[in-house]
Amino acid sequence: MFTEPQNPGITVSDILLYINCPRKAYFVSRGFELFPEVNVSRLERMLLKELSLTYPEIIKQCSLNADNLCKELEVTLAQICIDLPLLFPRELAGVGRGICDEAEARARAKIPEIATNLLRAVEEYGKEPMLAALTPIKTEPFLSSEKLNLKGVPSKLVCFEGAQVPSILKPGNCPDQGVWASDRLHAAALVLLLEAGDGKEVPFAFVEYVSFGLLRKVIIRSSDRREVIQICRRVEKIKAGLMPEREEEKFCKECNFVEQCTSEPSLMSKFF
Ligand code: SF4
């Protein structure tokens, strides 16, 4: 007797890769390493993400003016540089002193802007609402939905205006207003997962642009949910072996898979 083939499980990271480039999702599903090594930019992003986790404590304790905030953030960053190898021993094994120093210097250079933006937000929205939006009630909780065949781990869940909502930390650039389309879909995927737990509607999420100290609230629309569900179905097919058509992406130049991607189409891809 034959059993039905199981759909390969998908993760929110698969969705993010797909949004970045469907072919990247294919290569990673075939076991290729996405980041073969930690470079300065990646390490800088890791430092800034860790730093952002300390914002609530710093805002709570510090008498809020730009100088104090900068000083606190600098002291905290120095400590994070010491602690980071303990948090990510495998990723950071073999990363040279030069890379660490440059990444730290770049992260440090962002602190004045982070402090200014945090301070401005506290003044505009009030300390308590800002703390509510930044303080995790759960850090990196595992969420899953059988219906969507999807799993994911938001950076944190926060409790804001009585609702438990996901918050994601983004170390890249920040749009002038709102959030990037890819971040909106990331947030929507996590909202769908959170709703799968207790069935309660989660109307919004937060996106924290950690290199700038900016927090953005994003209302999740039906069109976002629809798009996430469609991507889930496409990623399932990719994980089952479908190689998507190659489209020249703006990320191609710095992509690790350019060699595999530009070689002759594989036999497998001809079958699908
Ligand atoms: S080389 Fe370009 S198309 Fe190919 S996987 Fe990388 S980003 Fe995608």
PDB file of C-alpha atoms and ligand atoms in Angstrom:
ATOM      1  CA  MET A   1       0.000   0.000   0.000  1.00  0.00           C
ATOM      2  CA  PHE A   2       1.325   3.444  -0.956  1.00  0.00           C
ATOM      3  CA  THR A   3       1.307   6.306   1.490  1.00  0.00           C
ATOM      4  CA  GLU A   4       0.628   9.861   0.342  1.00  0.00           C
ATOM      5  CA  PRO A   5       3.901  11.785  -0.081  1.00  0.00           C
ATOM      6  CA  GLN A   6       4.278  14.381   2.683  1.00  0.00           C
ATOM      7  CA  ASN A   7       4.660  18.022   1.684  1.00  0.00           C
ATOM      8  CA  PRO A   8       8.121  19.173   2.696  1.00  0.00           C
ATOM      9  CA  GLY A   9       7.823  21.433   5.750  1.00  0.00           C
ATOM     10  CA  ILE A  10       8.545  25.093   5.135  1.00  0.00           C
ATOM     11  CA  THR A  11       9.902  27.799   7.370  1.00  0.00           C
ATOM     12  CA  VAL A  12       9.588  31.556   7.466  1.00  0.00           C
ATOM     13  CA  SER A  13      13.270  31.682   6.435  1.00  0.00           C
ATOM     14  CA  ASP A  14      12.328  29.793   3.241  1.00  0.00           C
ATOM     15  CA  ILE A  15       9.701  32.453   2.538  1.00  0.00           C
ATOM     16  CA  LEU A  16      12.243  35.235   3.045  1.00  0.00           C
ATOM     17  CA  LEU A  17      14.694  33.543   0.720  1.00  0.00           C
ATOM     18  CA  TYR A  18      11.970  33.091  -1.869  1.00  0.00           C
ATOM     19  CA  ILE A  19      11.077  36.781  -1.685  1.00  0.00           C
ATOM     20  CA  ASN A  20      14.750  37.644  -2.115  1.00  0.00           C
ATOM     21  CA  CYS A  21      15.091  35.251  -5.047  1.00  0.00           C
ATOM     22  CA  PRO A  22      13.107  32.022  -5.670  1.00  0.00           C
ATOM     23  CA  ARG A  23      16.250  30.321  -6.902  1.00  0.00           C
ATOM     24  CA  LYS A  24      18.048  30.999  -3.643  1.00  0.00           C
ATOM     25  CA  ALA A  25      15.283  29.076  -1.892  1.00  0.00           C
ATOM     26  CA  TYR A  26      15.957  26.226  -4.308  1.00  0.00           C
ATOM     27  CA  PHE A  27      19.709  26.115  -3.695  1.00  0.00           C
ATOM     28  CA  VAL A  28      19.378  26.283   0.073  1.00  0.00           C
ATOM     29  CA  SER A  29      16.761  23.502  -0.021  1.00  0.00           C
ATOM     30  CA  ARG A  30      19.388  21.436  -1.889  1.00  0.00           C
ATOM     31  CA  GLY A  31      21.868  21.881   0.968  1.00  0.00           C
ATOM     32  CA  PHE A  32      24.002  24.772  -0.315  1.00  0.00           C
ATOM     33  CA  GLU A  33      25.277  27.164   2.370  1.00  0.00           C
ATOM     34  CA  LEU A  34      23.672  30.593   2.218  1.00  0.00           C
ATOM     35  CA  PHE A  35      26.448  32.393   4.089  1.00  0.00           C
ATOM     36  CA  PRO A  36      29.703  30.479   3.760  1.00  0.00           C
ATOM     37  CA  GLU A  37      31.546  32.976   5.932  1.00  0.00           C
ATOM     38  CA  VAL A  38      30.992  35.859   8.314  1.00  0.00           C
ATOM     39  CA  ASN A  39      32.182  39.123   6.776  1.00  0.00           C
ATOM     40  CA  VAL A  40      32.247  42.641   8.211  1.00  0.00           C
ATOM     41  CA  SER A  41      28.691  43.553   7.124  1.00  0.00           C
ATOM     42  CA  ARG A  42      27.202  40.389   8.492  1.00  0.00           C
ATOM     43  CA  LEU A  43      29.002  40.772  11.803  1.00  0.00           C
ATOM     44  CA  GLU A  44      27.950  44.421  12.018  1.00  0.00           C
ATOM     45  CA  ARG A  45      24.317  43.337  11.527  1.00  0.00           C
ATOM     46  CA  MET A  46      24.660  40.695  14.237  1.00  0.00           C
ATOM     47  CA  LEU A  47      26.049  43.291  16.659  1.00  0.00           C
ATOM     48  CA  LEU A  48      23.281  45.779  15.935  1.00  0.00           C
ATOM     49  CA  LYS A  49      20.603  43.126  16.394  1.00  0.00           C
ATOM     50  CA  GLU A  50      22.022  42.199  19.779  1.00  0.00           C
ATOM     51  CA  LEU A  51      22.285  45.859  20.712  1.00  0.00           C
ATOM     52  CA  SER A  52      18.619  46.396  19.865  1.00  0.00           C
ATOM     53  CA  LEU A  53      17.626  43.711  22.376  1.00  0.00           C
ATOM     54  CA  THR A  54      19.032  45.934  25.100  1.00  0.00           C
ATOM     55  CA  TYR A  55      17.045  49.069  24.165  1.00  0.00           C
ATOM     56  CA  PRO A  56      14.246  48.415  26.693  1.00  0.00           C
ATOM     57  CA  GLU A  57      16.681  48.046  29.594  1.00  0.00           C
ATOM     58  CA  ILE A  58      18.623  51.131  28.523  1.00  0.00           C
ATOM     59  CA  ILE A  59      15.489  53.253  28.058  1.00  0.00           C
ATOM     60  CA  LYS A  60      14.169  52.101  31.439  1.00  0.00           C
ATOM     61  CA  GLN A  61      17.339  52.900  33.379  1.00  0.00           C
ATOM     62  CA  CYS A  62      18.880  55.809  31.622  1.00  0.00           C
ATOM     63  CA  SER A  63      17.942  59.452  32.254  1.00  0.00           C
ATOM     64  CA  LEU A  64      16.913  60.236  28.769  1.00  0.00           C
ATOM     65  CA  ASN A  65      19.080  62.658  26.934  1.00  0.00           C
ATOM     66  CA  ALA A  66      21.096  62.030  23.771  1.00  0.00           C
ATOM     67  CA  ASP A  67      24.485  62.010  25.540  1.00  0.00           C
ATOM     68  CA  ASN A  68      23.467  59.506  28.206  1.00  0.00           C
ATOM     69  CA  LEU A  69      21.777  57.283  25.684  1.00  0.00           C
ATOM     70  CA  CYS A  70      24.841  57.293  23.415  1.00  0.00           C
ATOM     71  CA  LYS A  71      27.143  56.492  26.321  1.00  0.00           C
ATOM     72  CA  GLU A  72      24.951  53.611  27.500  1.00  0.00           C
ATOM     73  CA  LEU A  73      24.674  52.201  23.993  1.00  0.00           C
ATOM     74  CA  GLU A  74      28.448  52.390  23.529  1.00  0.00           C
ATOM     75  CA  VAL A  75      29.171  50.604  26.805  1.00  0.00           C
ATOM     76  CA  THR A  76      26.602  47.960  25.933  1.00  0.00           C
ATOM     77  CA  LEU A  77      28.039  47.487  22.442  1.00  0.00           C
ATOM     78  CA  ALA A  78      31.514  46.908  23.906  1.00  0.00           C
ATOM     79  CA  GLN A  79      30.083  44.183  26.138  1.00  0.00           C
ATOM     80  CA  ILE A  80      28.197  42.612  23.221  1.00  0.00           C
ATOM     81  CA  CYS A  81      31.436  42.409  21.245  1.00  0.00           C
ATOM     82  CA  ILE A  82      32.880  40.315  24.080  1.00  0.00           C
ATOM     83  CA  ASP A  83      29.760  38.159  24.464  1.00  0.00           C
ATOM     84  CA  LEU A  84      28.892  37.543  20.824  1.00  0.00           C
ATOM     85  CA  PRO A  85      31.308  34.606  20.289  1.00  0.00           C
ATOM     86  CA  LEU A  86      29.631  32.884  23.252  1.00  0.00           C
ATOM     87  CA  LEU A  87      26.240  33.306  21.591  1.00  0.00           C
ATOM     88  CA  PHE A  88      27.336  32.201  18.116  1.00  0.00           C
ATOM     89  CA  PRO A  89      30.393  29.984  18.622  1.00  0.00           C
ATOM     90  CA  ARG A  90      30.010  28.047  15.370  1.00  0.00           C
ATOM     91  CA  GLU A  91      29.381  31.065  13.121  1.00  0.00           C
ATOM     92  CA  LEU A  92      32.148  33.153  14.659  1.00  0.00           C
ATOM     93  CA  ALA A  93      34.827  30.473  14.939  1.00  0.00           C
ATOM     94  CA  GLY A  94      37.785  31.626  12.878  1.00  0.00           C
ATOM     95  CA  VAL A  95      36.582  35.209  12.338  1.00  0.00           C
ATOM     96  CA  GLY A  96      39.719  37.361  12.424  1.00  0.00           C
ATOM     97  CA  ARG A  97      40.447  40.348  14.683  1.00  0.00           C
ATOM     98  CA  GLY A  98      40.417  42.739  11.718  1.00  0.00           C
ATOM     99  CA  ILE A  99      36.832  41.796  10.774  1.00  0.00           C
ATOM    100  CA  CYS A 100      35.697  42.107  14.401  1.00  0.00           C
ATOM    101  CA  ASP A 101      37.277  45.530  14.831  1.00  0.00           C
ATOM    102  CA  GLU A 102      35.843  46.901  11.615  1.00  0.00           C
ATOM    103  CA  ALA A 103      32.371  45.539  12.343  1.00  0.00           C
ATOM    104  CA  GLU A 104      32.466  47.049  15.825  1.00  0.00           C
ATOM    105  CA  ALA A 105      33.612  50.416  14.451  1.00  0.00           C
ATOM    106  CA  ARG A 106      30.802  50.431  11.887  1.00  0.00           C
ATOM    107  CA  ALA A 107      28.189  49.489  14.502  1.00  0.00           C
ATOM    108  CA  ARG A 108      29.560  52.167  16.842  1.00  0.00           C
ATOM    109  CA  ALA A 109      29.240  54.782  14.099  1.00  0.00           C
ATOM    110  CA  LYS A 110      25.492  54.097  13.977  1.00  0.00           C
ATOM    111  CA  ILE A 111      24.946  54.827  17.672  1.00  0.00           C
ATOM    112  CA  PRO A 112      24.353  58.622  17.486  1.00  0.00           C
ATOM    113  CA  GLU A 113      21.550  58.146  14.936  1.00  0.00           C
ATOM    114  CA  ILE A 114      20.065  55.255  16.915  1.00  0.00           C
ATOM    115  CA  ALA A 115      20.080  57.359  20.103  1.00  0.00           C
ATOM    116  CA  THR A 116      18.488  60.354  18.350  1.00  0.00           C
ATOM    117  CA  ASN A 117      15.693  58.245  16.864  1.00  0.00           C
ATOM    118  CA  LEU A 118      14.990  56.356  20.079  1.00  0.00           C
ATOM    119  CA  LEU A 119      14.829  59.592  22.016  1.00  0.00           C
ATOM    120  CA  ARG A 120      12.535  61.188  19.441  1.00  0.00           C
ATOM    121  CA  ALA A 121      10.174  58.189  19.597  1.00  0.00           C
ATOM    122  CA  VAL A 122      10.093  58.249  23.399  1.00  0.00           C
ATOM    123  CA  GLU A 123       9.227  61.958  23.304  1.00  0.00           C
ATOM    124  CA  GLU A 124       6.579  61.474  20.617  1.00  0.00           C
ATOM    125  CA  TYR A 125       4.860  58.302  21.868  1.00  0.00           C
ATOM    126  CA  GLY A 126       5.766  58.284  25.565  1.00  0.00           C
ATOM    127  CA  LYS A 127       8.146  56.080  27.512  1.00  0.00           C
ATOM    128  CA  GLU A 128       5.607  53.446  28.566  1.00  0.00           C
ATOM    129  CA  PRO A 129       4.159  52.751  25.079  1.00  0.00           C
ATOM    130  CA  MET A 130       7.697  52.584  23.660  1.00  0.00           C
ATOM    131  CA  LEU A 131       8.752  50.152  26.358  1.00  0.00           C
ATOM    132  CA  ALA A 132       5.652  48.034  25.679  1.00  0.00           C
ATOM    133  CA  ALA A 133       6.459  47.935  21.968  1.00  0.00           C
ATOM    134  CA  LEU A 134      10.113  47.031  22.557  1.00  0.00           C
ATOM    135  CA  THR A 135      10.031  44.715  25.560  1.00  0.00           C
ATOM    136  CA  PRO A 136       9.665  41.032  24.725  1.00  0.00           C
ATOM    137  CA  ILE A 137       7.170  38.925  26.606  1.00  0.00           C
ATOM    138  CA  LYS A 138       8.725  35.987  24.761  1.00  0.00           C
ATOM    139  CA  THR A 139      12.048  35.892  22.913  1.00  0.00           C
ATOM    140  CA  GLU A 140      12.382  33.708  19.823  1.00  0.00           C
ATOM    141  CA  PRO A 141       9.304  31.533  20.518  1.00  0.00           C
ATOM    142  CA  PHE A 142       8.793  28.594  18.182  1.00  0.00           C
ATOM    143  CA  LEU A 143       5.527  28.917  16.215  1.00  0.00           C
ATOM    144  CA  SER A 144       3.994  26.445  13.817  1.00  0.00           C
ATOM    145  CA  SER A 145       0.875  25.898  11.757  1.00  0.00           C
ATOM    146  CA  GLU A 146      -0.130  22.470  10.531  1.00  0.00           C
ATOM    147  CA  LYS A 147      -2.635  23.998   8.132  1.00  0.00           C
ATOM    148  CA  LEU A 148       0.014  26.143   6.453  1.00  0.00           C
ATOM    149  CA  ASN A 149       2.731  23.497   6.835  1.00  0.00           C
ATOM    150  CA  LEU A 150       4.822  26.382   8.149  1.00  0.00           C
ATOM    151  CA  LYS A 151       7.149  26.976  11.108  1.00  0.00           C
ATOM    152  CA  GLY A 152       8.931  30.094  12.260  1.00  0.00           C
ATOM    153  CA  VAL A 153      10.604  31.932  15.087  1.00  0.00           C
ATOM    154  CA  PRO A 154       9.928  35.669  15.477  1.00  0.00           C
ATOM    155  CA  SER A 155      12.684  37.692  17.139  1.00  0.00           C
ATOM    156  CA  LYS A 156      10.216  38.443  19.901  1.00  0.00           C
ATOM    157  CA  LEU A 157       6.589  38.726  20.901  1.00  0.00           C
ATOM    158  CA  VAL A 158       5.532  41.929  22.601  1.00  0.00           C
ATOM    159  CA  CYS A 159       2.315  42.920  24.318  1.00  0.00           C
ATOM    160  CA  PHE A 160       1.000  46.177  22.894  1.00  0.00           C
ATOM    161  CA  GLU A 161      -2.428  47.707  23.510  1.00  0.00           C
ATOM    162  CA  GLY A 162      -3.573  44.403  24.976  1.00  0.00           C
ATOM    163  CA  ALA A 163      -2.558  42.326  21.947  1.00  0.00           C
ATOM    164  CA  GLN A 164       0.282  39.849  21.734  1.00  0.00           C
ATOM    165  CA  VAL A 165       2.064  40.661  18.466  1.00  0.00           C
ATOM    166  CA  PRO A 166       5.273  39.606  16.719  1.00  0.00           C
ATOM    167  CA  SER A 167       8.204  41.949  16.332  1.00  0.00           C
ATOM    168  CA  ILE A 168      11.010  41.420  13.859  1.00  0.00           C
ATOM    169  CA  LEU A 169      14.482  42.900  13.927  1.00  0.00           C
ATOM    170  CA  LYS A 170      15.832  44.125  10.607  1.00  0.00           C
ATOM    171  CA  PRO A 171      19.417  45.268  10.376  1.00  0.00           C
ATOM    172  CA  GLY A 172      19.251  46.595   6.800  1.00  0.00           C
ATOM    173  CA  ASN A 173      18.163  49.933   5.377  1.00  0.00           C
ATOM    174  CA  CYS A 174      14.959  51.565   6.466  1.00  0.00           C
ATOM    175  CA  PRO A 175      12.356  53.102   4.136  1.00  0.00           C
ATOM    176  CA  ASP A 176      11.385  56.746   4.705  1.00  0.00           C
ATOM    177  CA  GLN A 177       7.933  55.622   5.799  1.00  0.00           C
ATOM    178  CA  GLY A 178       6.321  52.311   6.684  1.00  0.00           C
ATOM    179  CA  VAL A 179       8.180  49.077   6.013  1.00  0.00           C
ATOM    180  CA  TRP A 180       9.659  47.346   2.974  1.00  0.00           C
ATOM    181  CA  ALA A 181       7.315  45.027   1.079  1.00  0.00           C
ATOM    182  CA  SER A 182       9.464  42.017   2.045  1.00  0.00           C
ATOM    183  CA  ASP A 183       9.310  42.982   5.729  1.00  0.00           C
ATOM    184  CA  ARG A 184       5.527  43.313   5.484  1.00  0.00           C
ATOM    185  CA  LEU A 185       5.353  39.718   4.190  1.00  0.00           C
ATOM    186  CA  HIS A 186       7.754  38.530   6.871  1.00  0.00           C
ATOM    187  CA  ALA A 187       5.497  40.111   9.501  1.00  0.00           C
ATOM    188  CA  ALA A 188       2.379  38.647   7.838  1.00  0.00           C
ATOM    189  CA  ALA A 189       3.854  35.121   7.912  1.00  0.00           C
ATOM    190  CA  LEU A 190       4.518  35.446  11.636  1.00  0.00           C
ATOM    191  CA  VAL A 191       1.056  36.873  12.267  1.00  0.00           C
ATOM    192  CA  LEU A 192      -0.472  33.856  10.498  1.00  0.00           C
ATOM    193  CA  LEU A 193       1.632  31.545  12.660  1.00  0.00           C
ATOM    194  CA  LEU A 194       0.711  33.332  15.853  1.00  0.00           C
ATOM    195  CA  GLU A 195      -2.980  33.171  14.955  1.00  0.00           C
ATOM    196  CA  ALA A 196      -2.652  29.435  14.301  1.00  0.00           C
ATOM    197  CA  GLY A 197      -1.869  29.015  18.012  1.00  0.00           C
ATOM    198  CA  ASP A 198      -5.022  30.334  19.638  1.00  0.00           C
ATOM    199  CA  GLY A 199      -7.150  31.419  16.687  1.00  0.00           C
ATOM    200  CA  LYS A 200      -7.235  35.066  17.838  1.00  0.00           C
ATOM    201  CA  GLU A 201      -6.760  37.665  15.140  1.00  0.00           C
ATOM    202  CA  VAL A 202      -3.421  39.477  15.295  1.00  0.00           C
ATOM    203  CA  PRO A 203      -4.020  42.764  13.499  1.00  0.00           C
ATOM    204  CA  PHE A 204      -0.512  44.166  13.351  1.00  0.00           C
ATOM    205  CA  ALA A 205       3.154  43.528  13.962  1.00  0.00           C
ATOM    206  CA  PHE A 206       6.261  45.598  14.591  1.00  0.00           C
ATOM    207  CA  VAL A 207       9.357  45.906  12.465  1.00  0.00           C
ATOM    208  CA  GLU A 208      12.423  47.267  14.209  1.00  0.00           C
ATOM    209  CA  TYR A 209      15.060  48.763  11.922  1.00  0.00           C
ATOM    210  CA  VAL A 210      17.891  48.186  14.328  1.00  0.00           C
ATOM    211  CA  SER A 211      20.624  50.113  12.497  1.00  0.00           C
ATOM    212  CA  PHE A 212      18.540  53.268  12.933  1.00  0.00           C
ATOM    213  CA  GLY A 213      16.686  52.729  16.211  1.00  0.00           C
ATOM    214  CA  LEU A 214      13.376  53.043  14.348  1.00  0.00           C
ATOM    215  CA  LEU A 215      10.286  51.039  15.209  1.00  0.00           C
ATOM    216  CA  ARG A 216       7.459  50.748  12.673  1.00  0.00           C
ATOM    217  CA  LYS A 217       3.999  49.321  13.220  1.00  0.00           C
ATOM    218  CA  VAL A 218       2.632  47.399  10.260  1.00  0.00           C
ATOM    219  CA  ILE A 219      -1.067  46.596   9.815  1.00  0.00           C
ATOM    220  CA  ILE A 220      -1.463  43.207   8.181  1.00  0.00           C
ATOM    221  CA  ARG A 221      -3.895  43.194   5.254  1.00  0.00           C
ATOM    222  CA  SER A 222      -5.752  40.313   3.601  1.00  0.00           C
ATOM    223  CA  SER A 223      -3.590  40.816   0.508  1.00  0.00           C
ATOM    224  CA  ASP A 224      -0.453  40.217   2.634  1.00  0.00           C
ATOM    225  CA  ARG A 225      -1.947  37.028   4.038  1.00  0.00           C
ATOM    226  CA  ARG A 226      -2.912  35.875   0.534  1.00  0.00           C
ATOM    227  CA  GLU A 227       0.579  36.503  -0.781  1.00  0.00           C
ATOM    228  CA  VAL A 228       2.210  34.603   2.079  1.00  0.00           C
ATOM    229  CA  ILE A 229      -0.074  31.616   1.499  1.00  0.00           C
ATOM    230  CA  GLN A 230       0.732  31.641  -2.229  1.00  0.00           C
ATOM    231  CA  ILE A 231       4.460  31.799  -1.497  1.00  0.00           C
ATOM    232  CA  CYS A 232       4.120  28.870   0.923  1.00  0.00           C
ATOM    233  CA  ARG A 233       2.623  26.748  -1.844  1.00  0.00           C
ATOM    234  CA  ARG A 234       5.377  27.752  -4.298  1.00  0.00           C
ATOM    235  CA  VAL A 235       8.103  27.037  -1.763  1.00  0.00           C
ATOM    236  CA  GLU A 236       6.639  23.585  -1.144  1.00  0.00           C
ATOM    237  CA  LYS A 237       7.092  22.829  -4.839  1.00  0.00           C
ATOM    238  CA  ILE A 238      10.640  24.187  -4.805  1.00  0.00           C
ATOM    239  CA  LYS A 239      11.515  22.058  -1.787  1.00  0.00           C
ATOM    240  CA  ALA A 240      10.040  19.067  -3.567  1.00  0.00           C
ATOM    241  CA  GLY A 241      12.551  19.640  -6.396  1.00  0.00           C
ATOM    242  CA  LEU A 242      11.217  22.316  -8.736  1.00  0.00           C
ATOM    243  CA  MET A 243      13.964  24.684  -9.857  1.00  0.00           C
ATOM    244  CA  PRO A 244      12.402  28.101 -10.573  1.00  0.00           C
ATOM    245  CA  GLU A 245      13.263  29.990 -13.750  1.00  0.00           C
ATOM    246  CA  ARG A 246      16.294  32.206 -13.418  1.00  0.00           C
ATOM    247  CA  GLU A 247      15.543  35.891 -13.431  1.00  0.00           C
ATOM    248  CA  GLU A 248      18.301  38.427 -13.279  1.00  0.00           C
ATOM    249  CA  GLU A 249      18.008  39.811  -9.771  1.00  0.00           C
ATOM    250  CA  LYS A 250      19.593  42.923  -8.353  1.00  0.00           C
ATOM    251  CA  PHE A 251      21.218  40.589  -5.795  1.00  0.00           C
ATOM    252  CA  CYS A 252      22.908  38.394  -8.421  1.00  0.00           C
ATOM    253  CA  LYS A 253      26.216  40.262  -8.229  1.00  0.00           C
ATOM    254  CA  GLU A 254      26.746  39.440  -4.577  1.00  0.00           C
ATOM    255  CA  CYS A 255      25.052  36.022  -4.588  1.00  0.00           C
ATOM    256  CA  ASN A 256      26.969  32.925  -3.436  1.00  0.00           C
ATOM    257  CA  PHE A 257      25.091  30.731  -5.876  1.00  0.00           C
ATOM    258  CA  VAL A 258      25.947  32.592  -9.051  1.00  0.00           C
ATOM    259  CA  GLU A 259      28.171  29.756 -10.263  1.00  0.00           C
ATOM    260  CA  GLN A 260      25.542  27.029  -9.863  1.00  0.00           C
ATOM    261  CA  CYS A 261      22.820  29.356 -11.064  1.00  0.00           C
ATOM    262  CA  THR A 262      24.445  30.288 -14.343  1.00  0.00           C
ATOM    263  CA  SER A 263      25.603  26.773 -15.225  1.00  0.00           C
ATOM    264  CA  GLU A 264      23.582  24.576 -17.599  1.00  0.00           C
ATOM    265  CA  PRO A 265      20.075  23.720 -16.337  1.00  0.00           C
ATOM    266  CA  SER A 266      20.140  20.526 -14.323  1.00  0.00           C
ATOM    267  CA  LEU A 267      18.457  17.366 -15.487  1.00  0.00           C
ATOM    268  CA  MET A 268      16.073  17.706 -12.566  1.00  0.00           C
ATOM    269  CA  SER A 269      14.828  21.102 -13.694  1.00  0.00           C
ATOM    270  CA  LYS A 270      13.929  19.714 -17.116  1.00  0.00           C
ATOM    271  CA  PHE A 271      11.484  17.319 -15.548  1.00  0.00           C
ATOM    272  CA  PHE A 272       9.431  20.020 -13.828  1.00  0.00           C
TER     273      PHE A 272
HETATM  274  S1  SF4 B   1      22.564  34.296  -9.001  1.00  0.00           S
HETATM  275 FE1  SF4 B   1      20.787  35.653  -9.052  1.00  0.00          FE
HETATM  276  S2  SF4 B   1      19.082  34.387  -9.837  1.00  0.00           S
HETATM  277 FE2  SF4 B   1      20.732  32.990  -9.172  1.00  0.00          FE
HETATM  278  S3  SF4 B   1      20.216  32.439  -7.086  1.00  0.00           S
HETATM  279 FE3  SF4 B   1      21.604  34.179  -6.979  1.00  0.00          FE
HETATM  280  S4  SF4 B   1      20.276  35.991  -6.907  1.00  0.00           S
HETATM  281 FE4  SF4 B   1      19.038  34.267  -7.606  1.00  0.00          FE
END
